[in-house]
Structures are given as structure tokens and as C-alpha cells.
């Protein structure tokens, strides 16, 4: 059965919300019935396109990937990251979100930003577009992943993020993603909100978790953030398979009679 916004985001204090990223049809097919939310993240800029910033993904690239993911998702909800744009005005932001939703049929959008998103979220709620807000470390604010800083080390950070999160909750956000922050900050934000928090590098106290699939599956060897637990080592397994394939080709063991047309 297809998950609904209500069934997923009403899980607060009941059951954890499971989320992962995906950018392709085939991978989405694999994880579809195992997760609640698939995020077509702008992290594809790093893990697919080899860029050092998430700012390089534009709306058309997002549309291409989100369309493929949504086509494969029969059970999970599909949210997409609103790509970075220099024009962050309310009118342009709303226009872009509605355009991508129309072209992809995604179930919702994740938007990085603070209280400046209040009116955007209110308007999108009227248009029945679910919004996942994104607070804490916001990658689109940085030109390079090397410049990322953990959120919550300044005295004013706690009061600000609580104020921002309550504002966005009141505006109509269905959830708030908390990224790269001190445990005590994430825990307090999760406690004060009625809507669920989704954590990435924000402790186990959030109502749900998300990871970049390529990180979680070990596609980069040992090169991954501190908060990532590797549940497999696909980079190692892929190398083993390719070496075996190469050896069999060189030894004329592949293709053999089983794999040819006589």
C-alpha cells in the first residue's frame, strides 16, 4: 500500500521514520518497500556528478532524476530537494516548486532556509504541497563541502533554531530535517516540536533518520562523514566483481557457450 503524508509524518513518538536518498529508477525499486521517504537530494551533485558543492544542480537536472525516482516508487513517499538558486524570493521559490511538482508528481519538497520560508510554506500548504524544512547545517550556503561547520557551537544557536523551527511548524511544514548539529540542540528541537524531525548527523533523538545511500553503502571506501555508519562496502565488492570479470575475459572464459547464441 502506498504510504501517505499522514501515515508517515504522524509517527512522532510512535515509530521512527526511515529515509534514504535515491537518484535513479533501479535503486529506488530496490529500497521502495523498505523506507518511508525517498529523497531525491541535491547531494547527487557530490555523489553522482563529482562536484564539490550542491549548488551545481539546477531545476532541470532535479526534474530528470525525480521523475525516474517517482516512477519507481510504488510504496514510499518521494520528496525532492529544491535546488539552489540566486533568486530566493518568495514568488520565484513558489513558482519553481510548483513547476517541479507538476512535472515530476513528487509527494513533497525539502527546502533549505530559516524564517524567510514562512510565507513560502504557508502558500505551498494552501496548494497542498507538503514541505520538509531544513535547519542546522545547510549545504547550499557553502561553496564547498570543506567549509561545512557543525551547528550549535554558538550561544545563540539554540534559541534561534528553536524559534525558527516553531515558526516553520506553525507555517505548515510537515517535518523538519536537522543536519550536522550538536546532540543537545537536536534533542531539544525534537522535544519542542509537534511535527517530526529527521536527522542526518543530528543524533538518535530525532524522530527519523536519513543518510546519503552512497555513504551508507560504502561507495567511497573510507571517505565519508563522521556521522555515517557503513552498512556495506560496495566499493570493495564492485572491485572484486570487476576484477573477476576482467580475468575471465582475458582468459577467454567469458563469454562461454552458456552466454552465446549458436
PDB file of C-alpha atoms in Angstrom, residues 4 18 41 43 46 49-50 58 60 68 76 91 96 110 124 142-143 146 182 186-187 240:
ATOM      1  CA  UNK A   4       0.554   8.761   2.812  1.00  0.00           C
ATOM      2  CA  UNK A  18      13.151   5.798   7.737  1.00  0.00           C
ATOM      3  CA  UNK A  41      18.700  15.004  -2.852  1.00  0.00           C
ATOM      4  CA  UNK A  43      23.661  15.580  -2.802  1.00  0.00           C
ATOM      5  CA  UNK A  46      28.613  15.328  -4.987  1.00  0.00           C
ATOM      6  CA  UNK A  49      28.473  14.361 -10.666  1.00  0.00           C
ATOM      7  CA  UNK A  50      31.671  14.732  -8.640  1.00  0.00           C
ATOM      8  CA  UNK A  58      19.634  23.035 -11.433  1.00  0.00           C
ATOM      9  CA  UNK A  60      16.032  20.519 -14.946  1.00  0.00           C
ATOM     10  CA  UNK A  68      12.757   8.497 -12.610  1.00  0.00           C
ATOM     11  CA  UNK A  76       7.390   5.159  -0.396  1.00  0.00           C
ATOM     12  CA  UNK A  91       7.490  34.335  -5.755  1.00  0.00           C
ATOM     13  CA  UNK A  96       9.872  26.692  -9.067  1.00  0.00           C
ATOM     14  CA  UNK A 110      12.532  19.792   1.019  1.00  0.00           C
ATOM     15  CA  UNK A 124       2.505  25.813  -0.571  1.00  0.00           C
ATOM     16  CA  UNK A 142      28.552  26.787   1.196  1.00  0.00           C
ATOM     17  CA  UNK A 143      30.588  26.809  -1.999  1.00  0.00           C
ATOM     18  CA  UNK A 146      35.240  21.535   3.007  1.00  0.00           C
ATOM     19  CA  UNK A 182      25.206  19.076  18.437  1.00  0.00           C
ATOM     20  CA  UNK A 186      18.722  18.319  18.073  1.00  0.00           C
ATOM     21  CA  UNK A 187      17.220  16.736  21.178  1.00  0.00           C
ATOM     22  CA  UNK A 240      36.109  -7.788  -6.706  1.00  0.00           C
TER      23      UNK A 240
END
